[in-house]
């Protein structure tokens, strides 16, 4: 095997890992949304016992958590797209 083949295999493997990471994070975000949409009241009742907070503070905290989860999910997708784009025009 030459260096070009090893290099291509490396980037192909990296792209494969990145797209899997994206789908895992997207699934985490979907579960997060479902839990908050359908079980937010139960989760708030539990958290308000442990931590003193209003419902608005609880919603803001979890909305920010969803934003962070989205940002983390987008990073592997950007890496995947850039690897595939680079391989296409090489």
PDB file of C-alpha atoms in Angstrom:
ATOM      1  CA  UNK A   1       0.000   0.000   0.000  1.00  0.00           C
ATOM      2  CA  UNK A   2       1.193   3.466  -0.768  1.00  0.00           C
ATOM      3  CA  UNK A   3       0.763   6.644   1.242  1.00  0.00           C
ATOM      4  CA  UNK A   4      -2.131   7.895  -0.904  1.00  0.00           C
ATOM      5  CA  UNK A   5      -4.172   4.770  -0.180  1.00  0.00           C
ATOM      6  CA  UNK A   6      -3.410   4.949   3.554  1.00  0.00           C
ATOM      7  CA  UNK A   7      -4.300   8.633   3.578  1.00  0.00           C
ATOM      8  CA  UNK A   8      -7.593   8.010   1.762  1.00  0.00           C
ATOM      9  CA  UNK A   9      -8.473   5.165   4.138  1.00  0.00           C
ATOM     10  CA  UNK A  10      -7.698   7.355   7.137  1.00  0.00           C
ATOM     11  CA  UNK A  11      -9.995  10.156   5.962  1.00  0.00           C
ATOM     12  CA  UNK A  12     -12.701   7.708   4.927  1.00  0.00           C
ATOM     13  CA  UNK A  13     -12.611   6.137   8.401  1.00  0.00           C
ATOM     14  CA  UNK A  14     -12.619   9.551  10.050  1.00  0.00           C
ATOM     15  CA  UNK A  15     -15.640  10.593   7.980  1.00  0.00           C
ATOM     16  CA  UNK A  16     -17.427   7.389   8.940  1.00  0.00           C
ATOM     17  CA  UNK A  17     -16.793   8.015  12.635  1.00  0.00           C
ATOM     18  CA  UNK A  18     -17.942  11.639  12.357  1.00  0.00           C
ATOM     19  CA  UNK A  19     -21.269  10.791  10.715  1.00  0.00           C
ATOM     20  CA  UNK A  20     -21.917   8.174  13.399  1.00  0.00           C
ATOM     21  CA  UNK A  21     -21.128  10.755  16.086  1.00  0.00           C
ATOM     22  CA  UNK A  22     -23.582  13.149  14.461  1.00  0.00           C
ATOM     23  CA  UNK A  23     -26.386  10.586  14.468  1.00  0.00           C
ATOM     24  CA  UNK A  24     -25.703   9.628  18.089  1.00  0.00           C
ATOM     25  CA  UNK A  25     -25.861  13.282  19.169  1.00  0.00           C
ATOM     26  CA  UNK A  26     -28.988  13.858  17.043  1.00  0.00           C
ATOM     27  CA  UNK A  27     -30.599  10.914  18.814  1.00  0.00           C
ATOM     28  CA  UNK A  28     -29.579  12.364  22.191  1.00  0.00           C
ATOM     29  CA  UNK A  29     -31.143  15.687  21.194  1.00  0.00           C
ATOM     30  CA  UNK A  30     -34.354  13.943  20.120  1.00  0.00           C
ATOM     31  CA  UNK A  31     -34.595  12.102  23.453  1.00  0.00           C
ATOM     32  CA  UNK A  32     -33.858  15.329  25.306  1.00  0.00           C
ATOM     33  CA  UNK A  33     -36.669  17.084  23.450  1.00  0.00           C
ATOM     34  CA  UNK A  34     -39.118  14.218  23.995  1.00  0.00           C
ATOM     35  CA  UNK A  35     -38.354  14.036  27.710  1.00  0.00           C
ATOM     36  CA  UNK A  36     -38.781  17.784  28.104  1.00  0.00           C
ATOM     37  CA  UNK A  37     -41.896  18.013  25.925  1.00  0.00           C
ATOM     38  CA  UNK A  38     -43.789  15.141  27.516  1.00  0.00           C
ATOM     39  CA  UNK A  39     -42.193  14.768  30.938  1.00  0.00           C
ATOM     40  CA  UNK A  40     -41.089  18.301  31.744  1.00  0.00           C
ATOM     41  CA  UNK A  41     -43.505  18.670  34.641  1.00  0.00           C
ATOM     42  CA  UNK A  42     -42.308  15.485  36.327  1.00  0.00           C
ATOM     43  CA  UNK A  43     -38.669  16.418  35.791  1.00  0.00           C
ATOM     44  CA  UNK A  44     -39.335  19.932  37.139  1.00  0.00           C
ATOM     45  CA  UNK A  45     -41.040  18.564  40.264  1.00  0.00           C
ATOM     46  CA  UNK A  46     -38.008  16.378  41.009  1.00  0.00           C
ATOM     47  CA  UNK A  47     -35.471  19.122  40.316  1.00  0.00           C
ATOM     48  CA  UNK A  48     -37.400  21.736  42.284  1.00  0.00           C
ATOM     49  CA  UNK A  49     -37.192  19.496  45.347  1.00  0.00           C
ATOM     50  CA  UNK A  50     -33.418  19.210  45.025  1.00  0.00           C
ATOM     51  CA  UNK A  51     -32.716  22.733  43.704  1.00  0.00           C
ATOM     52  CA  UNK A  52     -34.699  25.839  44.497  1.00  0.00           C
ATOM     53  CA  UNK A  53     -35.760  27.265  41.131  1.00  0.00           C
ATOM     54  CA  UNK A  54     -38.763  28.622  39.335  1.00  0.00           C
ATOM     55  CA  UNK A  55     -40.340  26.946  36.331  1.00  0.00           C
ATOM     56  CA  UNK A  56     -38.993  29.720  34.098  1.00  0.00           C
ATOM     57  CA  UNK A  57     -35.431  29.164  35.360  1.00  0.00           C
ATOM     58  CA  UNK A  58     -35.838  25.429  34.779  1.00  0.00           C
ATOM     59  CA  UNK A  59     -37.049  25.991  31.212  1.00  0.00           C
ATOM     60  CA  UNK A  60     -34.172  28.386  30.446  1.00  0.00           C
ATOM     61  CA  UNK A  61     -31.590  25.952  31.795  1.00  0.00           C
ATOM     62  CA  UNK A  62     -32.917  23.085  29.697  1.00  0.00           C
ATOM     63  CA  UNK A  63     -33.391  25.244  26.616  1.00  0.00           C
ATOM     64  CA  UNK A  64     -29.712  26.223  26.893  1.00  0.00           C
ATOM     65  CA  UNK A  65     -28.881  22.533  27.343  1.00  0.00           C
ATOM     66  CA  UNK A  66     -30.628  21.754  24.069  1.00  0.00           C
ATOM     67  CA  UNK A  67     -28.674  24.527  22.344  1.00  0.00           C
ATOM     68  CA  UNK A  68     -25.384  23.082  23.592  1.00  0.00           C
ATOM     69  CA  UNK A  69     -26.438  19.597  22.490  1.00  0.00           C
ATOM     70  CA  UNK A  70     -27.283  20.965  19.026  1.00  0.00           C
ATOM     71  CA  UNK A  71     -23.910  22.673  18.756  1.00  0.00           C
ATOM     72  CA  UNK A  72     -22.109  19.506  19.788  1.00  0.00           C
ATOM     73  CA  UNK A  73     -24.111  17.547  17.188  1.00  0.00           C
ATOM     74  CA  UNK A  74     -23.278  19.992  14.406  1.00  0.00           C
ATOM     75  CA  UNK A  75     -19.488  19.828  14.864  1.00  0.00           C
ATOM     76  CA  UNK A  76     -19.081  16.206  13.635  1.00  0.00           C
ATOM     77  CA  UNK A  77     -21.485  16.947  10.773  1.00  0.00           C
ATOM     78  CA  UNK A  78     -19.353  19.890   9.645  1.00  0.00           C
ATOM     79  CA  UNK A  79     -16.222  17.742   9.822  1.00  0.00           C
ATOM     80  CA  UNK A  80     -17.944  14.971   7.831  1.00  0.00           C
ATOM     81  CA  UNK A  81     -19.116  17.384   5.135  1.00  0.00           C
ATOM     82  CA  UNK A  82     -15.693  19.007   4.851  1.00  0.00           C
ATOM     83  CA  UNK A  83     -13.942  15.624   4.501  1.00  0.00           C
ATOM     84  CA  UNK A  84     -16.395  14.460   1.834  1.00  0.00           C
ATOM     85  CA  UNK A  85     -16.175  17.798   0.028  1.00  0.00           C
ATOM     86  CA  UNK A  86     -12.368  17.653   0.040  1.00  0.00           C
ATOM     87  CA  UNK A  87     -12.355  14.080  -1.273  1.00  0.00           C
ATOM     88  CA  UNK A  88     -14.795  14.999  -4.036  1.00  0.00           C
ATOM     89  CA  UNK A  89     -12.658  17.826  -5.403  1.00  0.00           C
ATOM     90  CA  UNK A  90      -9.298  16.148  -4.944  1.00  0.00           C
TER      91      UNK A  90
END
